[in-house]
PDB file of C-alpha atoms in Angstrom:
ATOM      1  CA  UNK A   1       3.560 108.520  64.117  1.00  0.00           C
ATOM      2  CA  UNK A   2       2.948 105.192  62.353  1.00  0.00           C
ATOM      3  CA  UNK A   3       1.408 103.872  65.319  1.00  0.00           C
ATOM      4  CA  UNK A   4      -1.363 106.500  65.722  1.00  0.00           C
ATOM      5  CA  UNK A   5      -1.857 106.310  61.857  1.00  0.00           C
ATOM      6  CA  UNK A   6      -2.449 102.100  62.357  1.00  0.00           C
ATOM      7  CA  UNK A   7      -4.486 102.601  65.230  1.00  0.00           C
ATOM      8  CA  UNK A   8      -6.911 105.424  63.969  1.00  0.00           C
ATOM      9  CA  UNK A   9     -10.067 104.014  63.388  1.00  0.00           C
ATOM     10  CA  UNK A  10     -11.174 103.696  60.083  1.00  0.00           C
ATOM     11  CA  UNK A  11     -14.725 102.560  59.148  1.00  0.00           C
ATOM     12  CA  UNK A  12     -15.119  99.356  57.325  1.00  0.00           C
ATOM     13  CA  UNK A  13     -16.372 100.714  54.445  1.00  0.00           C
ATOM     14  CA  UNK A  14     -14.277 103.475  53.783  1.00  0.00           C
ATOM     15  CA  UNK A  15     -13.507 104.291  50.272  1.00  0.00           C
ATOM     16  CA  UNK A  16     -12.253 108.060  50.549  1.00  0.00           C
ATOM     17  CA  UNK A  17     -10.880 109.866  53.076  1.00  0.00           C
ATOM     18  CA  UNK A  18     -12.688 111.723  55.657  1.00  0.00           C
ATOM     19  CA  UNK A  19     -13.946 115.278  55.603  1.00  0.00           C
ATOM     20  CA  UNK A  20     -11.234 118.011  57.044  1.00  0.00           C
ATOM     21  CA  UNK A  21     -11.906 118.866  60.259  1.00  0.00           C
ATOM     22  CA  UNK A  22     -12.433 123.006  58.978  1.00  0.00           C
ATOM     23  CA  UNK A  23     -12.090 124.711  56.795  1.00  0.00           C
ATOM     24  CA  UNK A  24     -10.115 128.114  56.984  1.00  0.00           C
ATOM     25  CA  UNK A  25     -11.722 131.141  55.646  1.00  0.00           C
ATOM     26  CA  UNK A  26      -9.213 134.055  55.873  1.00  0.00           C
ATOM     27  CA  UNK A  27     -10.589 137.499  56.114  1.00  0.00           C
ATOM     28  CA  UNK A  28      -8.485 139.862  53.319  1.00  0.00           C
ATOM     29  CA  UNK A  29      -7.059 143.059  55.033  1.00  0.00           C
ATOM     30  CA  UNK A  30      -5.702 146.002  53.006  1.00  0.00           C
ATOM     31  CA  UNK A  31      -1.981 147.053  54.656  1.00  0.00           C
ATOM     32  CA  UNK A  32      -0.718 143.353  54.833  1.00  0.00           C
ATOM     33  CA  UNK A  33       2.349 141.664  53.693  1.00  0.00           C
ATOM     34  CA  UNK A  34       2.099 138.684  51.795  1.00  0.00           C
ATOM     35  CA  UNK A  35       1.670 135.298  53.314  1.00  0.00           C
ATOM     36  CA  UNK A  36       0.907 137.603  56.772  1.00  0.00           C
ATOM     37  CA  UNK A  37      -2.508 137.092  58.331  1.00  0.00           C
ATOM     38  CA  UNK A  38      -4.333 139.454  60.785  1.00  0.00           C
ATOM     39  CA  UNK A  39      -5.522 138.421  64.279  1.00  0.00           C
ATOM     40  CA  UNK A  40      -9.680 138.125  64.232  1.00  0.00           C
ATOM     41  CA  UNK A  41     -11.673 137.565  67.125  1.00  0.00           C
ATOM     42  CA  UNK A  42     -12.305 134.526  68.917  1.00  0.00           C
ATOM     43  CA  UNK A  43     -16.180 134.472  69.481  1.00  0.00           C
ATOM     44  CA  UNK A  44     -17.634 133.070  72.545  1.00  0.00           C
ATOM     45  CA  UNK A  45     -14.470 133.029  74.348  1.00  0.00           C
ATOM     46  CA  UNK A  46     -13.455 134.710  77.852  1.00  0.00           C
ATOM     47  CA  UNK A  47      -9.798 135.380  77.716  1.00  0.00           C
ATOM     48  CA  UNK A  48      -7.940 138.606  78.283  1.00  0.00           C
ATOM     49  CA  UNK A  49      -7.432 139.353  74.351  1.00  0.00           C
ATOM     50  CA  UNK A  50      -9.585 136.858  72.626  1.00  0.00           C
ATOM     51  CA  UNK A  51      -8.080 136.765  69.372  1.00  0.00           C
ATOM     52  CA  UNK A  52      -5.895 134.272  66.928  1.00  0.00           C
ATOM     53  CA  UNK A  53      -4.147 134.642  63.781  1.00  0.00           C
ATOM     54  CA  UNK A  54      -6.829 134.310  60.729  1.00  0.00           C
ATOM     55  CA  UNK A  55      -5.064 131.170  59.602  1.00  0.00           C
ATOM     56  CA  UNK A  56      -5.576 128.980  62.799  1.00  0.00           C
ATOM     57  CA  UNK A  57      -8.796 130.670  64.193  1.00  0.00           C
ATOM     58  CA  UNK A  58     -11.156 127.981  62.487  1.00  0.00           C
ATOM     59  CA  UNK A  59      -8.560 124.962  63.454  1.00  0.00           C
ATOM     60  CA  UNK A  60      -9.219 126.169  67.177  1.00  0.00           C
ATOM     61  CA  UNK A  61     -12.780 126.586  66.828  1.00  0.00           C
ATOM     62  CA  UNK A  62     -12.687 122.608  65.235  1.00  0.00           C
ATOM     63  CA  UNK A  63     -10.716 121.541  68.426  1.00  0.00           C
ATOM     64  CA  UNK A  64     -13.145 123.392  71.120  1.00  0.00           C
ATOM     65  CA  UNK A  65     -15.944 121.652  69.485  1.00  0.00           C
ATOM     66  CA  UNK A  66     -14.172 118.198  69.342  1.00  0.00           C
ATOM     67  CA  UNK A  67     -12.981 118.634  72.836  1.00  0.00           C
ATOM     68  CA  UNK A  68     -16.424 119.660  74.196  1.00  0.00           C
ATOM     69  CA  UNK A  69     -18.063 116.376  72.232  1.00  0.00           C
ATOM     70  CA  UNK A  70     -15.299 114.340  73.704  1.00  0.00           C
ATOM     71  CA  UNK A  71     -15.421 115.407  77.615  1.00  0.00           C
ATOM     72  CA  UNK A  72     -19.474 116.904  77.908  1.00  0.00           C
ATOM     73  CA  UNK A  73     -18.220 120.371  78.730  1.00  0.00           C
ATOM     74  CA  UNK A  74     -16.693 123.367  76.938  1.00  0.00           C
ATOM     75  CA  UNK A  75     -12.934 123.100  78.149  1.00  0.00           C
ATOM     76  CA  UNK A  76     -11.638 125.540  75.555  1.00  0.00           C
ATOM     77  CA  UNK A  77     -14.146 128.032  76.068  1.00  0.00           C
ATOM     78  CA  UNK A  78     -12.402 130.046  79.130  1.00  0.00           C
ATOM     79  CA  UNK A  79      -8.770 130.868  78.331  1.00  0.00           C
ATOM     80  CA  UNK A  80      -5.913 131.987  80.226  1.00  0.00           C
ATOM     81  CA  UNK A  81      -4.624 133.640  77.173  1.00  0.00           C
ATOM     82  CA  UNK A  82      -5.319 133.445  73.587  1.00  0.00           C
ATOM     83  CA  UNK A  83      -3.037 136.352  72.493  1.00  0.00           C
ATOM     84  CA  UNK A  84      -0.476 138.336  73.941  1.00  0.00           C
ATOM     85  CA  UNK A  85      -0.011 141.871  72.287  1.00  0.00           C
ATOM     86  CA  UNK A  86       3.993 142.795  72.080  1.00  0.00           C
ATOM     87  CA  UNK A  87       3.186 145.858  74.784  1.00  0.00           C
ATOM     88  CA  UNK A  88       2.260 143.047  77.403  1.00  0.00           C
ATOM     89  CA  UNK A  89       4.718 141.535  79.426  1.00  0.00           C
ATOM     90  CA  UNK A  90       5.304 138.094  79.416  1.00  0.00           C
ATOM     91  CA  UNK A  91       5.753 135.437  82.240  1.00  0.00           C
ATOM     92  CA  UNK A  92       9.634 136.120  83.625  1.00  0.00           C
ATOM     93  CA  UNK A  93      10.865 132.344  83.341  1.00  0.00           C
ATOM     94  CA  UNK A  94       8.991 132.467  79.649  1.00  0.00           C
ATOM     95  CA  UNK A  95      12.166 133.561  76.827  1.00  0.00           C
ATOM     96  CA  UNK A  96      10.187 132.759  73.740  1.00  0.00           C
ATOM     97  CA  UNK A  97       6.422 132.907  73.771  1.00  0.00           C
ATOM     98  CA  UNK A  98       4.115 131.703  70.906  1.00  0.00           C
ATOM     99  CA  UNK A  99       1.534 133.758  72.637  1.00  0.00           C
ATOM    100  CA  UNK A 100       2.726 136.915  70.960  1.00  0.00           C
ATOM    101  CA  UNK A 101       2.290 135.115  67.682  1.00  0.00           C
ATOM    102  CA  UNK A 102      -1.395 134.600  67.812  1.00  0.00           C
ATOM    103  CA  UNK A 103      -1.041 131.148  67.161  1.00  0.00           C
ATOM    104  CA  UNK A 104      -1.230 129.632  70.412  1.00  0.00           C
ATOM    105  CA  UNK A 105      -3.393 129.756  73.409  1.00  0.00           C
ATOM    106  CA  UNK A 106      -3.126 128.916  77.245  1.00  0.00           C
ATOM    107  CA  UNK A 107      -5.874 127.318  78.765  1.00  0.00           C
ATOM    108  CA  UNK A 108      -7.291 128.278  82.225  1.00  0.00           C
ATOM    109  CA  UNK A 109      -5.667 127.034  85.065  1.00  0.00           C
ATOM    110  CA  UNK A 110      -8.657 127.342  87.203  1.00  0.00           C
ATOM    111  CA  UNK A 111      -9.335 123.523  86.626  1.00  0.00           C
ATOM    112  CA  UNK A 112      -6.644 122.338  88.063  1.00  0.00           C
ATOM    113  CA  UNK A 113      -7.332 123.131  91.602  1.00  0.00           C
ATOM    114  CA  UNK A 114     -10.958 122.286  90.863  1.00  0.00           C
ATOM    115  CA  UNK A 115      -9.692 118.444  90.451  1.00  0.00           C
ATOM    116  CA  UNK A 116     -11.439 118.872  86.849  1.00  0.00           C
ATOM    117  CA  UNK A 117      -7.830 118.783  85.192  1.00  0.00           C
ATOM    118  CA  UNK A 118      -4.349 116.808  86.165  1.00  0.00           C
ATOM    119  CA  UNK A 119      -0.611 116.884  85.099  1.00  0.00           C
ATOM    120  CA  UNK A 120       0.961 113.767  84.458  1.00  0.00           C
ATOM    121  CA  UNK A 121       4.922 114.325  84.737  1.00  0.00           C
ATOM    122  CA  UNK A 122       6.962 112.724  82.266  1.00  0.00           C
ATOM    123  CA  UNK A 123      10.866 112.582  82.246  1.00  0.00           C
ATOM    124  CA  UNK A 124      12.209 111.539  78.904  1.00  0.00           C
ATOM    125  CA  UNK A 125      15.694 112.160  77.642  1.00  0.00           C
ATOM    126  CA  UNK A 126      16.534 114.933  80.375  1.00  0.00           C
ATOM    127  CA  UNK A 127      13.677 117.206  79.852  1.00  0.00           C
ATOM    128  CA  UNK A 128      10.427 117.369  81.332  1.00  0.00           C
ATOM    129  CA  UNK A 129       7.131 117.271  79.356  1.00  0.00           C
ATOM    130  CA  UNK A 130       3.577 117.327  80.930  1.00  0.00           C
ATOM    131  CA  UNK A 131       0.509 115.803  79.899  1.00  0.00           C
ATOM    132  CA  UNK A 132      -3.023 117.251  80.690  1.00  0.00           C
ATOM    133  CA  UNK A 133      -6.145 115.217  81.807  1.00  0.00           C
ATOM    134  CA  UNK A 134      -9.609 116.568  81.562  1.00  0.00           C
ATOM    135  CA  UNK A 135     -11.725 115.292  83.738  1.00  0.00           C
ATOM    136  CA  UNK A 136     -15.584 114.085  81.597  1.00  0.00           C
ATOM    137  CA  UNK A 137     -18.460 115.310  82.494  1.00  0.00           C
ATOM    138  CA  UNK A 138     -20.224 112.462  82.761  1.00  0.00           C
ATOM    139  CA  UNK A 139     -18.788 109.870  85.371  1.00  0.00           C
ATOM    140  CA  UNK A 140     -20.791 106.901  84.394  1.00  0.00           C
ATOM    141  CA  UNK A 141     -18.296 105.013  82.081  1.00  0.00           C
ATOM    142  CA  UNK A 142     -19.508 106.440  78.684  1.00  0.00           C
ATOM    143  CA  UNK A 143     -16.802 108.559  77.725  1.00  0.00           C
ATOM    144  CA  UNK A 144     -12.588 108.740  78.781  1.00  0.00           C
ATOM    145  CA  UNK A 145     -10.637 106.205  80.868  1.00  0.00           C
ATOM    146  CA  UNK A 146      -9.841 105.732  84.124  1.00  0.00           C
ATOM    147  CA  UNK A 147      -5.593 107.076  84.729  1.00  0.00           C
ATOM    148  CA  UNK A 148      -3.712 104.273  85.523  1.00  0.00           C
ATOM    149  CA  UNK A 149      -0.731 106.756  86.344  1.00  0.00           C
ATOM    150  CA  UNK A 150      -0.001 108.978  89.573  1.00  0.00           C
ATOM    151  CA  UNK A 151      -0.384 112.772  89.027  1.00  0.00           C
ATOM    152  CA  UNK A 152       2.421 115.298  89.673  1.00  0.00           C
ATOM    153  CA  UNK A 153       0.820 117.808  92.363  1.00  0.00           C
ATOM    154  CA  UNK A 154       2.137 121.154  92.256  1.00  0.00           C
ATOM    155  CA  UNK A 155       1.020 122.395  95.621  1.00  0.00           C
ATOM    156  CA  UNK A 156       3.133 119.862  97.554  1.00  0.00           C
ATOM    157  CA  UNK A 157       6.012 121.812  97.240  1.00  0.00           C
ATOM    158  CA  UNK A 158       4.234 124.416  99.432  1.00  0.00           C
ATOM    159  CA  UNK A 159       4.153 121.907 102.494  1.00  0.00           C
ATOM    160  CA  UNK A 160       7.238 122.560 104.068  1.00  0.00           C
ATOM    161  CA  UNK A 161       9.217 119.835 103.213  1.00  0.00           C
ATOM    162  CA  UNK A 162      12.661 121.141 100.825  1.00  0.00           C
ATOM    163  CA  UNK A 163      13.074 118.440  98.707  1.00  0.00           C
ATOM    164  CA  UNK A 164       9.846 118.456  96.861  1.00  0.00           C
ATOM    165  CA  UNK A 165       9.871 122.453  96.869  1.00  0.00           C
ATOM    166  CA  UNK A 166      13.168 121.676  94.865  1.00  0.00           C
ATOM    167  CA  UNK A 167      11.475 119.241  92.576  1.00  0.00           C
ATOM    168  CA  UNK A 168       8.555 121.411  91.994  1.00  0.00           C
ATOM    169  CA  UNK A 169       6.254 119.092  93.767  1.00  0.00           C
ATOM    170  CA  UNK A 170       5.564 115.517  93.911  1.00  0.00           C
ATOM    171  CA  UNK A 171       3.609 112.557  92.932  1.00  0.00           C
ATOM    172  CA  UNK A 172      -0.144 112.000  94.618  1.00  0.00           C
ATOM    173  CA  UNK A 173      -2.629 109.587  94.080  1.00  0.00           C
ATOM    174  CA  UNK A 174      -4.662 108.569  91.412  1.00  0.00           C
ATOM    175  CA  UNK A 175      -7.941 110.120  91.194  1.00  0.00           C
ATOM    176  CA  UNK A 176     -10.763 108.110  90.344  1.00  0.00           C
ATOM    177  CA  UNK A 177     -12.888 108.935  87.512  1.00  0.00           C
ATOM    178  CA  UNK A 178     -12.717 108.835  83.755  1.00  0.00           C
ATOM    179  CA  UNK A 179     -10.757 111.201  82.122  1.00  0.00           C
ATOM    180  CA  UNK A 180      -9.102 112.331  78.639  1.00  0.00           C
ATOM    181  CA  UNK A 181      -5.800 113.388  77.580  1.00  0.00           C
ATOM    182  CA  UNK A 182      -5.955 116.535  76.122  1.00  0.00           C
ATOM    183  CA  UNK A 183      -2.448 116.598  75.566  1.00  0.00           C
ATOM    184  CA  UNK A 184      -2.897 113.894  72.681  1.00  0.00           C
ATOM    185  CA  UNK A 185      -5.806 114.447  70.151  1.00  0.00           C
ATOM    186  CA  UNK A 186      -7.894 112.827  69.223  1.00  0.00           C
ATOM    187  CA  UNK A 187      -7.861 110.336  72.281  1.00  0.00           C
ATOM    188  CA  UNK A 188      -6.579 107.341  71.766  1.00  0.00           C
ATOM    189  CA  UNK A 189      -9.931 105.358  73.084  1.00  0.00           C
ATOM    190  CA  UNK A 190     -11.342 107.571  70.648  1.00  0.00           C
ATOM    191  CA  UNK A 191     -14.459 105.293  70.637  1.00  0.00           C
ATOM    192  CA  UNK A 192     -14.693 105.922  74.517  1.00  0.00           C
ATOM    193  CA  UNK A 193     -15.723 109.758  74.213  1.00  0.00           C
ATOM    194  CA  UNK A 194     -19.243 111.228  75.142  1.00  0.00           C
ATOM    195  CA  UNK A 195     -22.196 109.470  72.675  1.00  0.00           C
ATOM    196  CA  UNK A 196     -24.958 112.290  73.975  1.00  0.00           C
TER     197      UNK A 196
END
């Protein structure tokens, strides 16, 4: 954490700090407990149940907008999920699911296949933990950074060949283009992103 604190960029001149990012405003509902919020709607968003919990809904709205300022298209605007009612089943392999909190969302898988998102794997300490690339919008060097790391492919496990269908698929080649990690945020070439 101290290195992304050293390396955020401040401007010269700063005196104060910065503006938040939102700010919540929570919508009072007769029937709740204390320190319990209600899930509101999500506007502009195409997801199965587009709702959050009052208390993050604004923080998510925040993030779309950063993320579509970053990469020149609305990333966050077409979700997989953004909440789970308790009557809907959830994925078998998933035990504990954050969905059915209303304080987490999935994003759309769709572009994956599309080559407008990647996985990079990473193996640390035993477990597995996955970073997402967004492909920008605009290819022409103004926003993101090339990857300088191989993708993990999920579809070459489907090829016929057991070992990577054990491993869950392989490495493939690094796609060319500029592209930023959603997984940390903001990006750390923050002064790389789209400047429309």
């Amino acid at each position: 954490m101290p290195d992304h604190i050293a390396a955020f960029p401040v401007p010269l001149n700063a005196q104060k700090p910065s503006a938040a990012l939102y700010q919540p405003i929570l919508t009072v509902q007769s029937g709740l407990q204390k320190n319990r919020y209600a899930l509101v709607p999500l506007k502009e968003i195409a997801a199965p149940f587009p709702y959050l919990q009052d208390s993050t809904d604004e923080s998510f709205q925040a993030l779309r907008q950063e993320v579509s300022h970053a990469i020149g298209w609305d990333f966050l605007g077409s979700l997989e999920n953004a909440y789970l009612p308790i009557t809907t089943p959830s994925l078998p392999e998933m035990q504990d699911n954050w969905l059915y909190t209303g304080r987490a969302f999935a994003v759309n898988p769709l572009p994956l296949p599309a080559g407008w998102m990647t996985l990079i794997r990473e193996d640390i300490g035993g477990e597995t933990y996955w970073r997402v690339y967004v492909r920008c919008l605009y290819q022409d060097a103004s926003q993101g950074k090339p990857l300088n790391q191989r993708p993990w492919d999920l579809n070459a496990r489907y090829r016929g060949d057991p070992r990577t269908y054990d491993l869950g698929g392989d490495y493939g080649p690094i796609p060319d283009g500029y592209w930023v990690d959603f997984t940390e945020w903001p990006p750390a070439t923050v002064g790389s992103v789209c400047q429309p």
